[in-house]
Amino acid sequence: MDLEDAGIGEGISEVIVTTKSASGKPNAAPIGVITTISDETGEPRHFVKLYRGSQTLENVRETNMLAANVTNDAIIFVKTAFENLSEDNFTVFVDMPVLKEANAWVIFTSDLVEERSDYLRFQILTRAVEIKRKEVKAINRGLNAVIEATILATRYELIEDERGKVEIRKLMERYAEIVKKCGGRREKDAIGILQEKVLQRYGFRFA
Amino acid sequence: MDLEDAGIGEGISEVIVTTKSASGKPNAAPIGVITTISDETGEPRHFVKLYRGSQTLENVRETNMLAANVTNDAIIFVKTAFENLSEDNFTVFVDMPVLKEANAWVIFTSDLVEERSDYLRFQILTRAVEIKRKEVKAINRGLNAVIEATILATRYELIEDERGKVEIRKLMERYAEIVKKCGGRREKDAIGILQEKVLQRYGFRFA
């Protein structure tokens, strides 16, 4: 099944992955779905890397299921990078928790294909697709600046040398400036939430 | 008329602006449509800054018309940043040249509101809208990395000090790495075109 129509094309698609524990508790986290196209058959294959210690990995090990929620909502990316969403953000599709506000849902089953010291890599196989809302959307540099700043923030604690940390803080400043200049309200609110989270967790302010 | 449905929301929407000269020759260039929402009325207003020396400015001064083409095509952004498109990329909508492959077209008339040493700012008023193709599309970091690298490349010649140039080249390297990791074929082809253009114009390679 080709997921292009659900917004998941070649390369890495940044989506919100929703999963549930064996007991049914839903979880949401921002994750890249990696899509490769076979040179021989032209068929796409999809993978995810799930990091050790994450709730997503724990849930996938328990259920072998995950859902990709395709969305442009900067706030959801920031929030889920730092904490789970409250239950009222979720609904159910094919017995899996998914985000009410997503533009498309894709349910996958997972096959473990690689074990690394920091992550496990799974091939994921499409089981169901629901396209909820198609739209036209111009590129907004602020939206992606929120995503880039969020990724940097989550990596910050993994950087050990002070020079590396300074470099990351400088890039985060730069992205915050792009959001200020180019973002809409949603992106500006999102970077505000990120600034709070970063101050709480790491004790520094940016932009 | 609210342009949200055509993909042009609050903040800066990166679009391809198409214009024509008095004699009818079409031109395409990547430009940000600036949308502000009035705190009092909630009404959006749209603006563009057109740089002196650009064909777009010359055409808008001759015709007082421009079209915004909403697209996610990384290749079109890179190409139009460095050269005009060939005529077979254009079609006509309400007597204006527009891009065949765009997802939406918006035709504007222009009112000069500010003159600066390097650009003129126009308020633009919607005259016609055509939504051509709605879609679902997950965020792809590679797509925006192409846009950011392209913007940096077009600014490179304006930077005078060597340290500033080194900084820009370093950022461009970083964006090229994001494209390599996260982009699809279209984004990878686009960064390849950008690398060629940069080598031709400035004589350096990146990534």
GROMACS .gro file of C-alpha atoms in nm:
model
  414
    1MET     CA    1   0.000   0.000   0.000
    2ASP     CA    2   0.148   0.337  -0.103
    3LEU     CA    3   0.136   0.590   0.180
    4GLU     CA    4   0.211   0.890  -0.043
    5ASP     CA    5  -0.159   0.986  -0.033
    6ALA     CA    6  -0.145   0.986   0.348
    7GLY     CA    7   0.151   1.226   0.333
    8ILE     CA    8   0.427   0.974   0.401
    9GLY     CA    9   0.670   0.983   0.111
   10GLU     CA   10   1.034   0.900   0.047
   11GLY     CA   11   1.283   1.024   0.306
   12ILE     CA   12   1.192   1.089   0.669
   13SER     CA   13   0.836   1.196   0.749
   14GLU     CA   14   0.806   1.370   1.085
   15VAL     CA   15   0.487   1.241   1.245
   16ILE     CA   16   0.339   1.189   1.589
   17VAL     CA   17   0.350   0.819   1.670
   18THR     CA   18   0.074   0.699   1.899
   19THR     CA   19   0.088   0.366   2.078
   20LYS     CA   20  -0.076   0.197   2.372
   21SER     CA   21   0.054  -0.015   2.656
   22ALA     CA   22  -0.068  -0.371   2.711
   23SER     CA   23  -0.317  -0.226   2.959
   24GLY     CA   24  -0.443   0.023   2.697
   25LYS     CA   25  -0.289   0.354   2.812
   26PRO     CA   26  -0.226   0.579   2.508
   27ASN     CA   27   0.104   0.755   2.438
   28ALA     CA   28   0.213   1.012   2.179
   29ALA     CA   29   0.569   1.101   2.069
   30PRO     CA   30   0.727   1.277   1.769
   31ILE     CA   31   0.910   1.023   1.552
   32GLY     CA   32   1.043   1.009   1.197
   33VAL     CA   33   0.900   0.743   0.968
   34ILE     CA   34   1.184   0.643   0.734
   35THR     CA   35   1.068   0.552   0.384
   36THR     CA   36   1.301   0.395   0.132
   37ILE     CA   37   1.205   0.314  -0.226
   38SER     CA   38   1.346  -0.004  -0.371
   39ASP     CA   39   1.558   0.067  -0.681
   40GLU     CA   40   1.446  -0.262  -0.832
   41THR     CA   41   1.073  -0.277  -0.765
   42GLY     CA   42   0.994   0.088  -0.688
   43GLU     CA   43   0.812  -0.037  -0.377
   44PRO     CA   44   0.834   0.173  -0.061
   45ARG     CA   45   0.942   0.024   0.271
   46HIS     CA   46   0.889   0.197   0.604
   47PHE     CA   47   1.098   0.188   0.921
   48VAL     CA   48   1.119   0.354   1.261
   49LYS     CA   49   1.404   0.377   1.509
   50LEU     CA   50   1.270   0.361   1.864
   51TYR     CA   51   1.508   0.471   2.137
   52ARG     CA   52   1.573   0.264   2.445
   53GLY     CA   53   1.400   0.403   2.752
   54SER     CA   54   1.113   0.554   2.553
   55GLN     CA   55   0.749   0.476   2.626
   56THR     CA   56   0.695   0.424   2.253
   57LEU     CA   57   0.950   0.141   2.244
   58GLU     CA   58   0.802  -0.017   2.554
   59ASN     CA   59   0.452  -0.006   2.404
   60VAL     CA   60   0.562  -0.140   2.065
   61ARG     CA   61   0.738  -0.430   2.235
   62GLU     CA   62   0.415  -0.508   2.421
   63THR     CA   63   0.170  -0.470   2.132
   64ASN     CA   64   0.368  -0.478   1.803
   65MET     CA   65   0.146  -0.193   1.686
   66LEU     CA   66   0.189   0.179   1.626
   67ALA     CA   67  -0.001   0.458   1.452
   68ALA     CA   68   0.146   0.747   1.253
   69ASN     CA   69  -0.050   1.072   1.287
   70VAL     CA   70   0.026   1.319   1.010
   71THR     CA   71  -0.004   1.679   1.130
   72ASN     CA   72   0.141   2.028   1.077
   73ASP     CA   73   0.066   2.139   1.431
   74ALA     CA   74   0.386   2.285   1.579
   75ILE     CA   75   0.242   2.280   1.932
   76ILE     CA   76   0.176   1.906   1.926
   77PHE     CA   77   0.537   1.840   1.817
   78VAL     CA   78   0.678   2.049   2.103
   79LYS     CA   79   0.444   1.907   2.367
   80THR     CA   80   0.492   1.542   2.276
   81ALA     CA   81   0.871   1.583   2.268
   82PHE     CA   82   0.861   1.658   2.641
   83GLU     CA   83   0.550   1.493   2.783
   84ASN     CA   84   0.255   1.274   2.697
   85LEU     CA   85  -0.073   1.432   2.582
   86SER     CA   86  -0.385   1.427   2.797
   87GLU     CA   87  -0.638   1.156   2.711
   88ASP     CA   88  -0.884   1.402   2.553
   89ASN     CA   89  -0.643   1.449   2.258
   90PHE     CA   90  -0.689   1.086   2.156
   91THR     CA   91  -0.960   0.896   1.977
   92VAL     CA   92  -0.963   0.536   1.851
   93PHE     CA   93  -0.908   0.400   1.498
   94VAL     CA   94  -0.893   0.024   1.432
   95ASP     CA   95  -0.849  -0.035   1.803
   96MET     CA   96  -0.546   0.199   1.826
   97PRO     CA   97  -0.519   0.540   1.995
   98VAL     CA   98  -0.477   0.820   1.738
   99LEU     CA   99  -0.486   1.199   1.759
  100LYS     CA  100  -0.824   1.364   1.698
  101GLU     CA  101  -0.665   1.659   1.521
  102ALA     CA  102  -0.441   1.470   1.275
  103ASN     CA  103  -0.482   1.505   0.896
  104ALA     CA  104  -0.423   1.134   0.839
  105TRP     CA  105  -0.382   0.815   1.043
  106VAL     CA  106  -0.181   0.509   0.943
  107ILE     CA  107  -0.184   0.195   1.155
  108PHE     CA  108   0.125  -0.026   1.133
  109THR     CA  109   0.242  -0.356   1.273
  110SER     CA  110   0.611  -0.378   1.360
  111ASP     CA  111   0.890  -0.626   1.287
  112LEU     CA  112   1.216  -0.588   1.473
  113VAL     CA  113   1.501  -0.574   1.217
  114GLU     CA  114   1.799  -0.432   1.408
  115GLU     CA  115   1.913  -0.393   1.769
  116ARG     CA  116   2.157  -0.115   1.854
  117SER     CA  117   2.297   0.006   2.182
  118ASP     CA  118   2.072   0.315   2.179
  119TYR     CA  119   1.774   0.215   1.963
  120LEU     CA  120   1.586  -0.071   1.801
  121ARG     CA  121   1.492  -0.043   1.435
  122PHE     CA  122   1.161  -0.187   1.316
  123GLN     CA  123   1.021  -0.237   0.970
  124ILE     CA  124   0.657  -0.131   0.987
  125LEU     CA  125   0.378  -0.271   0.770
  126THR     CA  126   0.065  -0.078   0.684
  127ARG     CA  127  -0.258  -0.225   0.821
  128ALA     CA  128  -0.505   0.062   0.781
  129VAL     CA  129  -0.512   0.419   0.647
  130GLU     CA  130  -0.758   0.700   0.708
  131ILE     CA  131  -0.720   1.034   0.536
  132LYS     CA  132  -0.910   1.287   0.741
  133ARG     CA  133  -0.838   1.630   0.600
  134LYS     CA  134  -0.661   1.740   0.285
  135GLU     CA  135  -0.543   2.096   0.258
  136VAL     CA  136  -0.324   2.341   0.072
  137LYS     CA  137  -0.044   2.485   0.284
  138ALA     CA  138   0.238   2.714   0.181
  139ILE     CA  139   0.580   2.648   0.330
  140ASN     CA  140   0.622   2.840   0.655
  141ARG     CA  141   0.983   2.864   0.771
  142GLY     CA  142   0.858   2.919   1.126
  143LEU     CA  143   0.692   2.578   1.139
  144ASN     CA  144   1.011   2.394   1.053
  145ALA     CA  145   1.218   2.618   1.277
  146VAL     CA  146   1.002   2.496   1.567
  147ILE     CA  147   1.067   2.135   1.465
  148GLU     CA  148   1.445   2.191   1.433
  149ALA     CA  149   1.467   2.375   1.766
  150THR     CA  150   1.268   2.097   1.935
  151ILE     CA  151   1.500   1.828   1.797
  152LEU     CA  152   1.803   2.025   1.918
  153ALA     CA  153   1.644   2.068   2.262
  154THR     CA  154   1.586   1.695   2.302
  155ARG     CA  155   1.947   1.625   2.200
  156TYR     CA  156   2.096   1.889   2.425
  157GLU     CA  157   2.141   1.662   2.725
  158LEU     CA  158   2.327   1.405   2.514
  159ILE     CA  159   2.600   1.655   2.422
  160GLU     CA  160   2.885   1.635   2.667
  161ASP     CA  161   3.135   1.903   2.572
  162GLU     CA  162   3.066   2.266   2.649
  163ARG     CA  163   3.154   2.380   2.295
  164GLY     CA  164   2.890   2.148   2.151
  165LYS     CA  165   2.633   2.285   2.394
  166VAL     CA  166   2.717   2.645   2.300
  167GLU     CA  167   2.678   2.554   1.933
  168ILE     CA  168   2.333   2.403   1.996
  169ARG     CA  169   2.217   2.703   2.198
  170LYS     CA  170   2.330   2.931   1.917
  171LEU     CA  171   2.134   2.729   1.658
  172MET     CA  172   1.827   2.733   1.884
  173GLU     CA  173   1.852   3.115   1.906
  174ARG     CA  174   1.867   3.130   1.530
  175TYR     CA  175   1.556   2.911   1.493
  176ALA     CA  176   1.366   3.117   1.752
  177GLU     CA  177   1.443   3.427   1.543
  178ILE     CA  178   1.305   3.256   1.231
  179VAL     CA  179   0.986   3.169   1.422
  180LYS     CA  180   0.953   3.527   1.543
  181LYS     CA  181   0.992   3.658   1.189
  182CYS     CA  182   0.804   3.396   0.985
  183GLY     CA  183   0.572   3.200   1.215
  184GLY     CA  184   0.199   3.233   1.265
  185ARG     CA  185   0.036   3.236   1.608
  186ARG     CA  186   0.053   2.856   1.641
  187GLU     CA  187   0.431   2.853   1.575
  188LYS     CA  188   0.491   3.146   1.812
  189ASP     CA  189   0.294   2.974   2.087
  190ALA     CA  190   0.488   2.653   2.019
  191ILE     CA  191   0.831   2.816   2.053
  192GLY     CA  192   0.706   2.982   2.373
  193ILE     CA  193   0.622   2.638   2.515
  194LEU     CA  194   0.964   2.509   2.404
  195GLN     CA  195   1.136   2.801   2.575
  196GLU     CA  196   0.957   2.717   2.901
  197LYS     CA  197   1.040   2.346   2.876
  198VAL     CA  198   1.406   2.421   2.806
  199LEU     CA  199   1.427   2.664   3.097
  200GLN     CA  200   1.270   2.405   3.330
  201ARG     CA  201   1.481   2.116   3.213
  202TYR     CA  202   1.817   2.275   3.134
  203GLY     CA  203   1.802   2.611   3.308
  204PHE     CA  204   1.882   2.832   3.009
  205ARG     CA  205   1.682   3.083   2.806
  206PHE     CA  206   1.707   3.121   2.430
  207ALA     CA  207   1.589   3.419   2.217
  208MET     CA  208  -1.129   3.710   0.140
  209ASP     CA  209  -0.950   3.471   0.374
  210LEU     CA  210  -0.656   3.299   0.204
  211GLU     CA  211  -0.615   3.032   0.473
  212ASP     CA  212  -0.789   2.779   0.244
  213ALA     CA  213  -0.536   2.857  -0.028
  214GLY     CA  214  -0.254   2.784   0.217
  215ILE     CA  215  -0.160   3.143   0.298
  216GLY     CA  216  -0.195   3.194   0.673
  217GLU     CA  217  -0.054   3.424   0.938
  218GLY     CA  218   0.322   3.481   0.930
  219ILE     CA  219   0.530   3.449   0.615
  220SER     CA  220   0.417   3.205   0.347
  221GLU     CA  221   0.696   3.105   0.110
  222VAL     CA  222   0.546   3.096  -0.238
  223ILE     CA  223   0.654   3.137  -0.598
  224VAL     CA  224   0.542   3.478  -0.720
  225THR     CA  225   0.468   3.497  -1.090
  226THR     CA  226   0.438   3.824  -1.276
  227LYS     CA  227   0.447   3.950  -1.632
  228SER     CA  228   0.613   4.246  -1.797
  229ALA     CA  229   0.409   4.507  -1.983
  230SER     CA  230   0.487   4.313  -2.301
  231GLY     CA  231   0.357   3.990  -2.141
  232LYS     CA  232   0.678   3.797  -2.066
  233PRO     CA  233   0.623   3.574  -1.758
  234ASN     CA  234   0.860   3.562  -1.461
  235ALA     CA  235   0.877   3.342  -1.148
  236ALA     CA  236   1.063   3.409  -0.823
  237PRO     CA  237   1.048   3.274  -0.464
  238ILE     CA  238   0.900   3.540  -0.233
  239GLY     CA  239   0.745   3.549   0.114
  240VAL     CA  240   0.386   3.669   0.141
  241ILE     CA  241   0.361   3.845   0.478
  242THR     CA  242   0.022   3.804   0.645
  243THR     CA  243  -0.073   4.001   0.954
  244ILE     CA  244  -0.400   3.960   1.140
  245SER     CA  245  -0.557   4.275   1.278
  246ASP     CA  246  -0.596   4.253   1.658
  247GLU     CA  247  -0.912   4.458   1.635
  248THR     CA  248  -1.103   4.312   1.341
  249GLY     CA  249  -0.933   3.972   1.304
  250GLU     CA  250  -0.898   4.054   0.933
  251PRO     CA  251  -0.583   3.940   0.752
  252ARG     CA  252  -0.371   4.182   0.548
  253HIS     CA  253  -0.109   4.069   0.300
  254PHE     CA  254   0.218   4.232   0.198
  255VAL     CA  255   0.528   4.161  -0.009
  256LYS     CA  256   0.870   4.320  -0.005
  257LEU     CA  257   1.011   4.338  -0.357
  258TYR     CA  258   1.382   4.403  -0.385
  259ARG     CA  259   1.523   4.669  -0.610
  260GLY     CA  260   1.682   4.529  -0.922
  261SER     CA  261   1.449   4.226  -0.931
  262GLN     CA  262   1.241   4.139  -1.236
  263THR     CA  263   0.943   4.089  -1.003
  264LEU     CA  264   0.960   4.450  -0.886
  265GLU     CA  265   0.998   4.577  -1.240
  266ASN     CA  266   0.694   4.376  -1.353
  267VAL     CA  267   0.479   4.480  -1.056
  268ARG     CA  268   0.562   4.844  -1.123
  269GLU     CA  269   0.451   4.797  -1.484
  270THR     CA  270   0.133   4.597  -1.421
  271ASN     CA  271   0.037   4.634  -1.050
  272MET     CA  272  -0.041   4.261  -1.053
  273LEU     CA  273   0.120   3.948  -0.912
  274ALA     CA  274   0.021   3.586  -0.854
  275ALA     CA  275   0.115   3.368  -0.556
  276ASN     CA  276   0.170   3.002  -0.648
  277VAL     CA  277   0.152   2.771  -0.346
  278THR     CA  278   0.379   2.469  -0.388
  279ASN     CA  279   0.594   2.224  -0.190
  280ASP     CA  280   0.828   2.159  -0.480
  281ALA     CA  281   1.185   2.208  -0.357
  282ILE     CA  282   1.324   2.212  -0.711
  283ILE     CA  283   1.106   2.505  -0.818
  284PHE     CA  284   1.225   2.709  -0.518
  285VAL     CA  285   1.592   2.647  -0.600
  286LYS     CA  286   1.553   2.709  -0.972
  287THR     CA  287   1.355   3.031  -0.942
  288ALA     CA  288   1.600   3.169  -0.683
  289PHE     CA  289   1.868   3.170  -0.953
  290GLU     CA  290   1.696   3.195  -1.289
  291ASN     CA  291   1.360   3.231  -1.457
  292LEU     CA  292   1.160   2.922  -1.555
  293SER     CA  293   1.107   2.823  -1.914
  294GLU     CA  294   0.773   2.920  -2.067
  295ASP     CA  295   0.635   2.564  -2.061
  296ASN     CA  296   0.612   2.580  -1.679
  297PHE     CA  297   0.350   2.854  -1.702
  298THR     CA  298  -0.018   2.860  -1.779
  299VAL     CA  299  -0.268   3.146  -1.755
  300PHE     CA  300  -0.526   3.223  -1.484
  301VAL     CA  301  -0.733   3.543  -1.495
  302ASP     CA  302  -0.495   3.685  -1.753
  303MET     CA  303  -0.188   3.627  -1.531
  304PRO     CA  304   0.096   3.377  -1.574
  305VAL     CA  305   0.085   3.105  -1.304
  306LEU     CA  306   0.269   2.777  -1.254
  307LYS     CA  307   0.103   2.468  -1.396
  308GLU     CA  308   0.221   2.251  -1.106
  309ALA     CA  309   0.110   2.473  -0.815
  310ASN     CA  310  -0.144   2.353  -0.555
  311ALA     CA  311  -0.317   2.693  -0.543
  312TRP     CA  312  -0.309   3.024  -0.728
  313VAL     CA  313  -0.394   3.363  -0.582
  314ILE     CA  314  -0.405   3.674  -0.800
  315PHE     CA  315  -0.332   4.004  -0.626
  316THR     CA  316  -0.326   4.370  -0.717
  317SER     CA  317  -0.057   4.577  -0.547
  318ASP     CA  318  -0.050   4.909  -0.359
  319LEU     CA  319   0.286   5.062  -0.279
  320VAL     CA  320   0.298   5.135   0.095
  321GLU     CA  321   0.668   5.188   0.173
  322GLU     CA  322   0.989   5.273  -0.014
  323ARG     CA  323   1.322   5.163   0.133
  324SER     CA  324   1.675   5.182   0.002
  325ASP     CA  325   1.680   4.811  -0.082
  326TYR     CA  326   1.313   4.718  -0.133
  327LEU     CA  327   0.961   4.848  -0.188
  328ARG     CA  328   0.681   4.712   0.027
  329PHE     CA  329   0.338   4.661  -0.125
  330GLN     CA  330   0.007   4.575   0.033
  331ILE     CA  331  -0.154   4.316  -0.192
  332LEU     CA  332  -0.527   4.269  -0.239
  333THR     CA  333  -0.683   3.939  -0.341
  334ARG     CA  334  -0.860   3.942  -0.679
  335ALA     CA  335  -0.903   3.570  -0.754
  336VAL     CA  336  -0.826   3.233  -0.594
  337GLU     CA  337  -0.806   2.887  -0.745
  338ILE     CA  338  -0.738   2.582  -0.530
  339LYS     CA  339  -0.604   2.314  -0.757
  340ARG     CA  340  -0.491   2.023  -0.542
  341LYS     CA  341  -0.538   1.954  -0.174
  342GLU     CA  342  -0.318   1.695  -0.010
  343VAL     CA  343  -0.192   1.551   0.315
  344LYS     CA  344   0.181   1.595   0.364
  345ALA     CA  345   0.392   1.508   0.665
  346ILE     CA  346   0.665   1.752   0.762
  347ASN     CA  347   0.989   1.667   0.584
  348ARG     CA  348   1.295   1.836   0.735
  349GLY     CA  349   1.474   1.796   0.402
  350LEU     CA  350   1.223   2.016   0.221
  351ASN     CA  351   1.276   2.307   0.457
  352ALA     CA  352   1.650   2.251   0.467
  353VAL     CA  353   1.649   2.310   0.089
  354ILE     CA  354   1.456   2.636   0.139
  355GLU     CA  355   1.690   2.755   0.417
  356ALA     CA  356   2.003   2.668   0.218
  357THR     CA  357   1.863   2.848  -0.086
  358ILE     CA  358   1.791   3.163   0.115
  359LEU     CA  359   2.143   3.156   0.258
  360ALA     CA  360   2.290   3.109  -0.090
  361THR     CA  361   2.106   3.412  -0.228
  362ARG     CA  362   2.228   3.621   0.069
  363TYR     CA  363   2.588   3.503   0.045
  364GLU     CA  364   2.701   3.776  -0.192
  365LEU     CA  365   2.560   4.047   0.036
  366ILE     CA  366   2.781   3.940   0.329
  367GLU     CA  367   3.104   4.135   0.326
  368ASP     CA  368   3.317   4.001   0.609
  369GLU     CA  369   3.495   3.668   0.577
  370ARG     CA  370   3.371   3.545   0.916
  371GLY     CA  371   3.011   3.597   0.811
  372LYS     CA  372   3.075   3.404   0.490
  373VAL     CA  373   3.233   3.113   0.681
  374GLU     CA  374   2.930   3.105   0.911
  375ILE     CA  375   2.691   3.088   0.613
  376ARG     CA  376   2.891   2.813   0.445
  377LYS     CA  377   2.882   2.614   0.769
  378LEU     CA  378   2.503   2.651   0.797
  379MET     CA  379   2.466   2.547   0.432
  380GLU     CA  380   2.672   2.232   0.501
  381ARG     CA  381   2.444   2.155   0.794
  382TYR     CA  382   2.131   2.195   0.579
  383ALA     CA  383   2.278   1.977   0.305
  384GLU     CA  384   2.333   1.705   0.567
  385ILE     CA  385   1.969   1.731   0.676
  386VAL     CA  386   1.859   1.693   0.313
  387LYS     CA  387   2.084   1.389   0.269
  388LYS     CA  388   1.938   1.229   0.581
  389CYS     CA  389   1.571   1.332   0.562
  390GLY     CA  390   1.488   1.437   0.206
  391GLY     CA  391   1.311   1.244  -0.066
  392ARG     CA  392   1.433   1.230  -0.425
  393ARG     CA  393   1.289   1.572  -0.508
  394GLU     CA  394   1.474   1.738  -0.218
  395LYS     CA  395   1.799   1.556  -0.300
  396ASP     CA  396   1.778   1.664  -0.663
  397ALA     CA  397   1.703   2.020  -0.547
  398ILE     CA  398   2.008   2.044  -0.321
  399GLY     CA  399   2.216   1.903  -0.608
  400ILE     CA  400   2.097   2.187  -0.832
  401LEU     CA  401   2.173   2.437  -0.553
  402GLN     CA  402   2.524   2.296  -0.514
  403GLU     CA  403   2.586   2.345  -0.887
  404LYS     CA  404   2.449   2.701  -0.883
  405VAL     CA  405   2.661   2.793  -0.582
  406LEU     CA  406   2.973   2.646  -0.738
  407GLN     CA  407   2.909   2.840  -1.060
  408ARG     CA  408   2.828   3.168  -0.892
  409TYR     CA  409   3.055   3.171  -0.585
  410GLY     CA  410   3.313   2.904  -0.661
  411PHE     CA  411   3.271   2.693  -0.347
  412ARG     CA  412   3.135   2.347  -0.281
  413PHE     CA  413   2.925   2.255   0.021
  414ALA     CA  414   2.854   1.905   0.158
   0.00000   0.00000   0.00000
